[in-house]
PDB file of C-alpha atoms in Angstrom:
ATOM      1  CA  MET A1027       5.712 -15.846  -7.927  1.00  0.00           C
ATOM      2  CA  ILE A1028       5.642 -12.363  -9.455  1.00  0.00           C
ATOM      3  CA  GLU A1029       8.962 -10.984 -10.676  1.00  0.00           C
ATOM      4  CA  HIS A1030       9.423  -7.378  -9.560  1.00  0.00           C
ATOM      5  CA  PRO A1031       9.385  -4.654 -10.735  1.00  0.00           C
ATOM      6  CA  THR A1032       6.256  -5.470 -12.791  1.00  0.00           C
ATOM      7  CA  VAL A1033       3.139  -3.339 -13.196  1.00  0.00           C
ATOM      8  CA  ILE A1034       0.201  -5.409 -11.921  1.00  0.00           C
ATOM      9  CA  ARG A1035      -3.520  -5.081 -11.263  1.00  0.00           C
ATOM     10  CA  PRO A1036      -3.373  -6.410  -7.705  1.00  0.00           C
ATOM     11  CA  GLU A1037      -7.009  -7.528  -7.444  1.00  0.00           C
ATOM     12  CA  ALA A1038      -6.439  -9.918 -10.360  1.00  0.00           C
ATOM     13  CA  HIS A1039      -4.281 -12.011  -8.005  1.00  0.00           C
ATOM     14  CA  ALA A1040      -6.954 -12.496  -5.327  1.00  0.00           C
ATOM     15  CA  VAL A1041      -7.538 -16.067  -4.187  1.00  0.00           C
ATOM     16  CA  PHE A1042     -10.914 -16.909  -2.662  1.00  0.00           C
ATOM     17  CA  LYS A1043     -11.555 -19.845  -0.350  1.00  0.00           C
ATOM     18  CA  THR A1044     -14.726 -21.457   0.888  1.00  0.00           C
ATOM     19  CA  GLY A1045     -15.034 -21.398   4.667  1.00  0.00           C
ATOM     20  CA  ALA A1046     -12.431 -18.714   5.357  1.00  0.00           C
ATOM     21  CA  MET A1047     -10.715 -15.622   3.994  1.00  0.00           C
ATOM     22  CA  GLY A1048      -8.395 -16.365   1.078  1.00  0.00           C
ATOM     23  CA  LYS A1049      -4.817 -15.084   1.077  1.00  0.00           C
ATOM     24  CA  ALA A1050      -2.279 -14.371  -1.644  1.00  0.00           C
ATOM     25  CA  THR A1051       1.209 -12.880  -1.509  1.00  0.00           C
ATOM     26  CA  LEU A1052       2.322 -10.304  -4.099  1.00  0.00           C
ATOM     27  CA  PHE A1053       5.718  -9.500  -2.572  1.00  0.00           C
ATOM     28  CA  GLU A1054       7.623 -10.569   0.487  1.00  0.00           C
ATOM     29  CA  SER A1055      10.927  -9.577   2.043  1.00  0.00           C
ATOM     30  CA  PRO A1056      12.248  -9.258   5.597  1.00  0.00           C
ATOM     31  CA  ARG A1057      11.139  -5.591   5.394  1.00  0.00           C
ATOM     32  CA  LEU A1058       7.712  -5.847   3.825  1.00  0.00           C
ATOM     33  CA  LEU A1059       4.822  -8.150   2.962  1.00  0.00           C
ATOM     34  CA  VAL A1060       2.336  -7.092   0.255  1.00  0.00           C
ATOM     35  CA  GLY A1061      -0.635  -9.438   0.251  1.00  0.00           C
ATOM     36  CA  LEU A1062      -4.288  -9.763  -0.643  1.00  0.00           C
ATOM     37  CA  ASN A1063      -7.146 -10.739   1.641  1.00  0.00           C
ATOM     38  CA  ALA A1064     -10.173 -12.017  -0.287  1.00  0.00           C
ATOM     39  CA  PHE A1065     -13.576 -12.375   1.339  1.00  0.00           C
ATOM     40  CA  GLU A1066     -16.678 -14.110   0.070  1.00  0.00           C
ATOM     41  CA  PRO A1067     -19.931 -12.601   1.411  1.00  0.00           C
ATOM     42  CA  GLY A1068     -20.131 -13.254   5.158  1.00  0.00           C
ATOM     43  CA  GLN A1069     -16.449 -14.081   5.674  1.00  0.00           C
ATOM     44  CA  THR A1070     -14.513 -12.359   8.472  1.00  0.00           C
ATOM     45  CA  HIS A1071     -10.908 -11.895   9.537  1.00  0.00           C
ATOM     46  CA  ALA A1072     -11.367 -11.547  13.300  1.00  0.00           C
ATOM     47  CA  LEU A1073      -9.926  -8.719  15.355  1.00  0.00           C
ATOM     48  CA  HIS A1074      -6.200  -9.289  15.871  1.00  0.00           C
ATOM     49  CA  ALA A1075      -3.043  -7.256  16.417  1.00  0.00           C
ATOM     50  CA  HIS A1076       0.595  -7.477  15.310  1.00  0.00           C
ATOM     51  CA  GLN A1077       3.265  -6.627  17.856  1.00  0.00           C
ATOM     52  CA  GLY A1078       6.088  -4.645  16.275  1.00  0.00           C
ATOM     53  CA  MET A1079       4.462  -4.585  12.822  1.00  0.00           C
ATOM     54  CA  ASP A1080       2.468  -1.805  11.142  1.00  0.00           C
ATOM     55  CA  LYS A1081      -0.411  -2.825   8.886  1.00  0.00           C
ATOM     56  CA  VAL A1082      -2.010  -0.965   5.972  1.00  0.00           C
ATOM     57  CA  TYR A1083      -5.337  -2.032   4.511  1.00  0.00           C
ATOM     58  CA  HIS A1084      -6.369  -0.657   1.124  1.00  0.00           C
ATOM     59  CA  VAL A1085      -9.785  -1.741  -0.167  1.00  0.00           C
ATOM     60  CA  LEU A1086      -9.540  -2.718  -3.840  1.00  0.00           C
ATOM     61  CA  GLU A1087     -12.964  -4.150  -4.618  1.00  0.00           C
ATOM     62  CA  GLY A1088     -16.323  -4.350  -2.851  1.00  0.00           C
ATOM     63  CA  GLN A1089     -17.366  -3.067   0.526  1.00  0.00           C
ATOM     64  CA  GLY A1090     -17.718  -4.201   4.122  1.00  0.00           C
ATOM     65  CA  LEU A1091     -16.572  -3.305   7.624  1.00  0.00           C
ATOM     66  CA  PHE A1092     -13.246  -2.637   9.262  1.00  0.00           C
ATOM     67  CA  LEU A1093     -13.262  -4.166  12.736  1.00  0.00           C
ATOM     68  CA  LEU A1094     -11.572  -1.993  15.332  1.00  0.00           C
ATOM     69  CA  GLU A1095     -11.528  -2.141  19.101  1.00  0.00           C
ATOM     70  CA  GLY A1096     -15.124  -1.537  20.242  1.00  0.00           C
ATOM     71  CA  ARG A1097     -16.417  -0.418  16.822  1.00  0.00           C
ATOM     72  CA  GLU A1098     -17.084  -1.480  13.246  1.00  0.00           C
ATOM     73  CA  VAL A1099     -16.464   1.083  10.505  1.00  0.00           C
ATOM     74  CA  PRO A1100     -18.042   0.892   7.026  1.00  0.00           C
ATOM     75  CA  MET A1101     -15.523   0.778   4.177  1.00  0.00           C
ATOM     76  CA  ARG A1102     -15.577   0.515   0.400  1.00  0.00           C
ATOM     77  CA  ALA A1103     -13.205   0.335  -2.565  1.00  0.00           C
ATOM     78  CA  GLY A1104     -10.625   3.129  -2.393  1.00  0.00           C
ATOM     79  CA  ASP A1105     -10.596   3.407   1.408  1.00  0.00           C
ATOM     80  CA  LEU A1106      -7.326   3.056   3.298  1.00  0.00           C
ATOM     81  CA  LEU A1107      -6.729   2.245   6.972  1.00  0.00           C
ATOM     82  CA  VAL A1108      -3.446   2.158   8.880  1.00  0.00           C
ATOM     83  CA  ALA A1109      -3.303  -0.020  12.012  1.00  0.00           C
ATOM     84  CA  PRO A1110      -0.044   0.905  13.749  1.00  0.00           C
ATOM     85  CA  GLU A1111       1.743  -1.879  15.626  1.00  0.00           C
ATOM     86  CA  GLY A1112      -0.321  -3.285  18.501  1.00  0.00           C
ATOM     87  CA  VAL A1113      -3.621  -1.747  17.293  1.00  0.00           C
ATOM     88  CA  PRO A1114      -6.355  -4.416  16.916  1.00  0.00           C
ATOM     89  CA  HIS A1115      -7.931  -4.630  13.462  1.00  0.00           C
ATOM     90  CA  GLY A1116      -9.958  -6.989  11.305  1.00  0.00           C
ATOM     91  CA  VAL A1117     -12.331  -7.150   8.350  1.00  0.00           C
ATOM     92  CA  ARG A1118     -15.853  -8.412   7.789  1.00  0.00           C
ATOM     93  CA  ASN A1119     -17.526  -8.762   4.426  1.00  0.00           C
ATOM     94  CA  SER A1120     -21.015  -7.688   5.441  1.00  0.00           C
ATOM     95  CA  SER A1121     -22.065  -7.283   1.795  1.00  0.00           C
ATOM     96  CA  GLN A1122     -23.567  -9.615  -0.794  1.00  0.00           C
ATOM     97  CA  SER A1123     -20.556  -9.336  -3.131  1.00  0.00           C
ATOM     98  CA  ARG A1124     -16.898 -10.263  -3.010  1.00  0.00           C
ATOM     99  CA  LEU A1125     -14.480  -8.036  -1.095  1.00  0.00           C
ATOM    100  CA  VAL A1126     -10.761  -7.715  -1.892  1.00  0.00           C
ATOM    101  CA  VAL A1127      -8.371  -5.845   0.408  1.00  0.00           C
ATOM    102  CA  LEU A1128      -4.677  -5.155  -0.123  1.00  0.00           C
ATOM    103  CA  ALA A1129      -2.849  -5.916   3.143  1.00  0.00           C
ATOM    104  CA  ILE A1130       0.636  -4.522   3.705  1.00  0.00           C
ATOM    105  CA  LEU A1131       2.707  -5.444   6.746  1.00  0.00           C
ATOM    106  CA  ALA A1132       6.064  -3.958   7.795  1.00  0.00           C
ATOM    107  CA  PRO A1133       8.376  -5.498   8.665  1.00  0.00           C
ATOM    108  CA  GLY A1134       7.506  -8.768   6.965  1.00  0.00           C
ATOM    109  CA  PRO A1135       6.429 -11.478   9.407  1.00  0.00           C
ATOM    110  CA  ALA A1136       9.161 -14.015  10.159  1.00  0.00           C
ATOM    111  CA  ARG A1137       8.398 -17.299   8.480  1.00  0.00           C
ATOM    112  CA  ARG A1138       7.895 -20.147  10.900  1.00  0.00           C
ATOM    113  CA  THR A1139       9.706 -23.296   9.910  1.00  0.00           C
ATOM    114  CA  ASP A1140       7.049 -25.639  11.319  1.00  0.00           C
ATOM    115  CA  ARG A1141       4.282 -24.412   9.006  1.00  0.00           C
ATOM    116  CA  GLY A1142       4.259 -22.390   5.817  1.00  0.00           C
ATOM    117  CA  ASP A1143       1.441 -19.958   6.409  1.00  0.00           C
ATOM    118  CA  PHE A1144       0.888 -17.045   8.744  1.00  0.00           C
ATOM    119  CA  ALA A1145      -1.802 -14.522   9.482  1.00  0.00           C
ATOM    120  CA  VAL A1146      -1.759 -11.332   7.456  1.00  0.00           C
TER     121      VAL A1146
ATOM    122  CA  MET B1417      -1.417  14.758  11.236  1.00  0.00           C
ATOM    123  CA  ILE B1418      -3.893  11.924  10.789  1.00  0.00           C
ATOM    124  CA  GLU B1419      -4.755   9.938  13.914  1.00  0.00           C
ATOM    125  CA  HIS B1420      -4.697   6.194  13.177  1.00  0.00           C
ATOM    126  CA  PRO B1421      -6.627   3.978  12.837  1.00  0.00           C
ATOM    127  CA  THR B1422      -8.935   6.159  10.702  1.00  0.00           C
ATOM    128  CA  VAL B1423     -10.614   5.235   7.417  1.00  0.00           C
ATOM    129  CA  ILE B1424      -9.405   7.729   4.815  1.00  0.00           C
ATOM    130  CA  ARG B1425      -9.658   8.390   1.076  1.00  0.00           C
ATOM    131  CA  PRO B1426      -5.915   8.745   0.514  1.00  0.00           C
ATOM    132  CA  GLU B1427      -6.092  10.805  -2.679  1.00  0.00           C
ATOM    133  CA  ALA B1428      -7.963  13.518  -0.759  1.00  0.00           C
ATOM    134  CA  HIS B1429      -4.694  14.268   1.062  1.00  0.00           C
ATOM    135  CA  ALA B1430      -2.623  14.885  -2.074  1.00  0.00           C
ATOM    136  CA  VAL B1431      -0.603  18.088  -2.103  1.00  0.00           C
ATOM    137  CA  PHE B1432       0.375  19.542  -5.480  1.00  0.00           C
ATOM    138  CA  LYS B1433       3.279  21.912  -6.043  1.00  0.00           C
ATOM    139  CA  THR B1434       4.280  24.078  -8.957  1.00  0.00           C
ATOM    140  CA  GLY B1435       7.683  23.208 -10.359  1.00  0.00           C
ATOM    141  CA  ALA B1436       8.075  19.792  -8.741  1.00  0.00           C
ATOM    142  CA  MET B1437       6.231  16.732  -7.480  1.00  0.00           C
ATOM    143  CA  GLY B1438       4.206  17.400  -4.328  1.00  0.00           C
ATOM    144  CA  LYS B1439       4.563  15.144  -1.298  1.00  0.00           C
ATOM    145  CA  ALA B1440       2.335  14.351   1.682  1.00  0.00           C
ATOM    146  CA  THR B1441       2.735  11.890   4.525  1.00  0.00           C
ATOM    147  CA  LEU B1442      -0.214   9.776   5.698  1.00  0.00           C
ATOM    148  CA  PHE B1443       1.655   7.649   8.237  1.00  0.00           C
ATOM    149  CA  GLU B1444       5.225   7.351   9.392  1.00  0.00           C
ATOM    150  CA  SER B1445       7.058   5.063  11.806  1.00  0.00           C
ATOM    151  CA  PRO B1446      10.547   3.544  11.951  1.00  0.00           C
ATOM    152  CA  ARG B1447       9.025   0.532  10.122  1.00  0.00           C
ATOM    153  CA  LEU B1448       6.929   2.182   7.439  1.00  0.00           C
ATOM    154  CA  LEU B1449       6.225   5.377   5.534  1.00  0.00           C
ATOM    155  CA  VAL B1450       2.878   5.786   3.744  1.00  0.00           C
ATOM    156  CA  GLY B1451       2.953   8.851   1.530  1.00  0.00           C
ATOM    157  CA  LEU B1452       1.471  10.467  -1.543  1.00  0.00           C
ATOM    158  CA  ASN B1453       3.296  11.702  -4.617  1.00  0.00           C
ATOM    159  CA  ALA B1454       1.257  14.237  -6.591  1.00  0.00           C
ATOM    160  CA  PHE B1455       2.182  15.230 -10.154  1.00  0.00           C
ATOM    161  CA  GLU B1456       0.882  18.068 -12.268  1.00  0.00           C
ATOM    162  CA  PRO B1457       0.989  17.338 -16.016  1.00  0.00           C
ATOM    163  CA  GLY B1458       4.626  17.108 -17.126  1.00  0.00           C
ATOM    164  CA  GLN B1459       6.131  16.660 -13.640  1.00  0.00           C
ATOM    165  CA  THR B1460       8.626  13.841 -13.036  1.00  0.00           C
ATOM    166  CA  HIS B1461      10.217  12.065 -10.090  1.00  0.00           C
ATOM    167  CA  ALA B1462      13.516  11.005 -11.645  1.00  0.00           C
ATOM    168  CA  LEU B1463      14.858   7.481 -11.564  1.00  0.00           C
ATOM    169  CA  HIS B1464      16.301   6.747  -8.102  1.00  0.00           C
ATOM    170  CA  ALA B1465      16.849   3.780  -5.791  1.00  0.00           C
ATOM    171  CA  HIS B1466      16.641   3.154  -2.045  1.00  0.00           C
ATOM    172  CA  GLN B1467      19.305   0.972  -0.497  1.00  0.00           C
ATOM    173  CA  GLY B1468      17.827  -1.358   2.118  1.00  0.00           C
ATOM    174  CA  MET B1469      14.256  -0.111   1.579  1.00  0.00           C
ATOM    175  CA  ASP B1470      11.446  -1.677  -0.444  1.00  0.00           C
ATOM    176  CA  LYS B1471       9.041   0.648  -2.250  1.00  0.00           C
ATOM    177  CA  VAL B1472       5.445   0.110  -3.340  1.00  0.00           C
ATOM    178  CA  TYR B1473       3.717   2.454  -5.795  1.00  0.00           C
ATOM    179  CA  HIS B1474      -0.056   2.273  -6.127  1.00  0.00           C
ATOM    180  CA  VAL B1475      -1.634   4.610  -8.665  1.00  0.00           C
ATOM    181  CA  LEU B1476      -4.706   6.292  -7.175  1.00  0.00           C
ATOM    182  CA  GLU B1477      -5.729   8.834  -9.803  1.00  0.00           C
ATOM    183  CA  GLY B1478      -4.721   9.600 -13.375  1.00  0.00           C
ATOM    184  CA  GLN B1479      -2.164   7.952 -15.607  1.00  0.00           C
ATOM    185  CA  GLY B1480       1.445   8.264 -16.687  1.00  0.00           C
ATOM    186  CA  LEU B1481       4.677   6.284 -16.816  1.00  0.00           C
ATOM    187  CA  PHE B1482       6.679   4.274 -14.337  1.00  0.00           C
ATOM    188  CA  LEU B1483      10.377   4.895 -14.969  1.00  0.00           C
ATOM    189  CA  LEU B1484      12.485   1.774 -14.638  1.00  0.00           C
ATOM    190  CA  GLU B1485      16.060   1.000 -15.638  1.00  0.00           C
ATOM    191  CA  GLY B1486      16.160   1.276 -19.438  1.00  0.00           C
ATOM    192  CA  ARG B1487      12.395   1.434 -19.945  1.00  0.00           C
ATOM    193  CA  GLU B1488       9.246   3.451 -19.313  1.00  0.00           C
ATOM    194  CA  VAL B1489       6.046   1.537 -18.542  1.00  0.00           C
ATOM    195  CA  PRO B1490       2.548   3.005 -18.982  1.00  0.00           C
ATOM    196  CA  MET B1491       0.433   2.992 -15.816  1.00  0.00           C
ATOM    197  CA  ARG B1492      -3.005   4.142 -14.740  1.00  0.00           C
ATOM    198  CA  ALA B1493      -5.220   4.275 -11.648  1.00  0.00           C
ATOM    199  CA  GLY B1494      -5.365   0.875  -9.942  1.00  0.00           C
ATOM    200  CA  ASP B1495      -1.909  -0.278 -11.043  1.00  0.00           C
ATOM    201  CA  LEU B1496       0.649  -1.369  -8.464  1.00  0.00           C
ATOM    202  CA  LEU B1497       4.422  -1.657  -8.768  1.00  0.00           C
ATOM    203  CA  VAL B1498       6.917  -3.024  -6.240  1.00  0.00           C
ATOM    204  CA  ALA B1499      10.509  -1.783  -6.479  1.00  0.00           C
ATOM    205  CA  PRO B1500      12.534  -4.032  -4.170  1.00  0.00           C
ATOM    206  CA  GLU B1501      15.504  -2.445  -2.399  1.00  0.00           C
ATOM    207  CA  GLY B1502      18.150  -1.190  -4.791  1.00  0.00           C
ATOM    208  CA  VAL B1503      15.886  -1.308  -7.873  1.00  0.00           C
ATOM    209  CA  PRO B1504      15.779   2.059  -9.684  1.00  0.00           C
ATOM    210  CA  HIS B1505      12.302   3.542 -10.119  1.00  0.00           C
ATOM    211  CA  GLY B1506      10.577   6.838 -10.833  1.00  0.00           C
ATOM    212  CA  VAL B1507       7.378   8.398 -12.169  1.00  0.00           C
ATOM    213  CA  ARG B1508       6.499  10.762 -15.004  1.00  0.00           C
ATOM    214  CA  ASN B1509       3.140  12.363 -15.530  1.00  0.00           C
ATOM    215  CA  SER B1510       3.041  12.198 -19.324  1.00  0.00           C
ATOM    216  CA  SER B1511      -0.698  12.968 -19.351  1.00  0.00           C
ATOM    217  CA  GLN B1512      -2.719  16.179 -19.479  1.00  0.00           C
ATOM    218  CA  SER B1513      -4.358  15.562 -16.073  1.00  0.00           C
ATOM    219  CA  ARG B1514      -3.197  15.294 -12.481  1.00  0.00           C
ATOM    220  CA  LEU B1515      -1.581  12.059 -11.311  1.00  0.00           C
ATOM    221  CA  VAL B1516      -1.650  10.817  -7.693  1.00  0.00           C
ATOM    222  CA  VAL B1517       0.428   7.836  -6.566  1.00  0.00           C
ATOM    223  CA  LEU B1518       0.484   6.201  -3.127  1.00  0.00           C
ATOM    224  CA  ALA B1519       4.126   5.601  -2.175  1.00  0.00           C
ATOM    225  CA  ILE B1520       4.962   3.130   0.591  1.00  0.00           C
ATOM    226  CA  LEU B1521       8.493   2.639   1.868  1.00  0.00           C
ATOM    227  CA  ALA B1522       9.713   0.005   4.331  1.00  0.00           C
ATOM    228  CA  PRO B1523      11.495   0.505   6.585  1.00  0.00           C
ATOM    229  CA  GLY B1524      10.691   4.194   7.038  1.00  0.00           C
ATOM    230  CA  PRO B1525      13.545   6.495   5.994  1.00  0.00           C
ATOM    231  CA  ALA B1526      15.547   7.815   8.932  1.00  0.00           C
ATOM    232  CA  ARG B1527      14.820  11.473   9.492  1.00  0.00           C
ATOM    233  CA  ARG B1528      17.808  13.693   9.036  1.00  0.00           C
ATOM    234  CA  THR B1529      18.245  16.226  11.787  1.00  0.00           C
ATOM    235  CA  ASP B1530      19.686  18.929   9.513  1.00  0.00           C
ATOM    236  CA  ARG B1531      16.564  19.223   7.343  1.00  0.00           C
ATOM    237  CA  GLY B1532      13.014  18.064   7.745  1.00  0.00           C
ATOM    238  CA  ASP B1533      12.229  16.577   4.377  1.00  0.00           C
ATOM    239  CA  PHE B1534      13.357  13.507   2.513  1.00  0.00           C
ATOM    240  CA  ALA B1535      12.746  11.841  -0.834  1.00  0.00           C
ATOM    241  CA  VAL B1536       9.890   9.351  -0.994  1.00  0.00           C
TER     242      VAL B1536
END
């Protein structure tokens, strides 16, 4: 776990998985989750929405597509997208290289006691 | 005002001021404020803390110093710092070029009715 406040290069904390998007958590509180979504070429985080939570995506490395309702929007490192609560969003790595996206969620998702993970 | 969801280059929305840090708002809700802090060379946002609000700084352009309690930490584009609620933090542009920092606050600061602005 990272001790805050510490200056970090967020992309250095990315965790990749075979078969599905990799996730890592940089900071978590009841108010805020700061995480990383890491995509190998071809991996997708399908269109989904968070009720009562705003989401910010900030592309750190690579390029791909933001999935929105009825459209797919090209994105690349440096791009930022806000999906206000209830607005469907997702990511697809349509490129041949790795893609790393900072994913911020407010408030932080409540942890479920029956399993340790949750969708960012 | 930016309509969300829209893919943006956040630093393109920076607003600089003479005499003090410039501020711009990219998104605001009761849950979340996504803003920009823009510093001309020599400008500072003094050490301050937010009770009950977590803050994320993400350096978009330039370099300078993060101000923390009892220390000043060099930072540059791509660096990220989380200041959990109550942790003093600030920014100084100690460089000869412009500095742009994304500033995220959760929950969003309550708007005061007597004046329209607030400290990010």
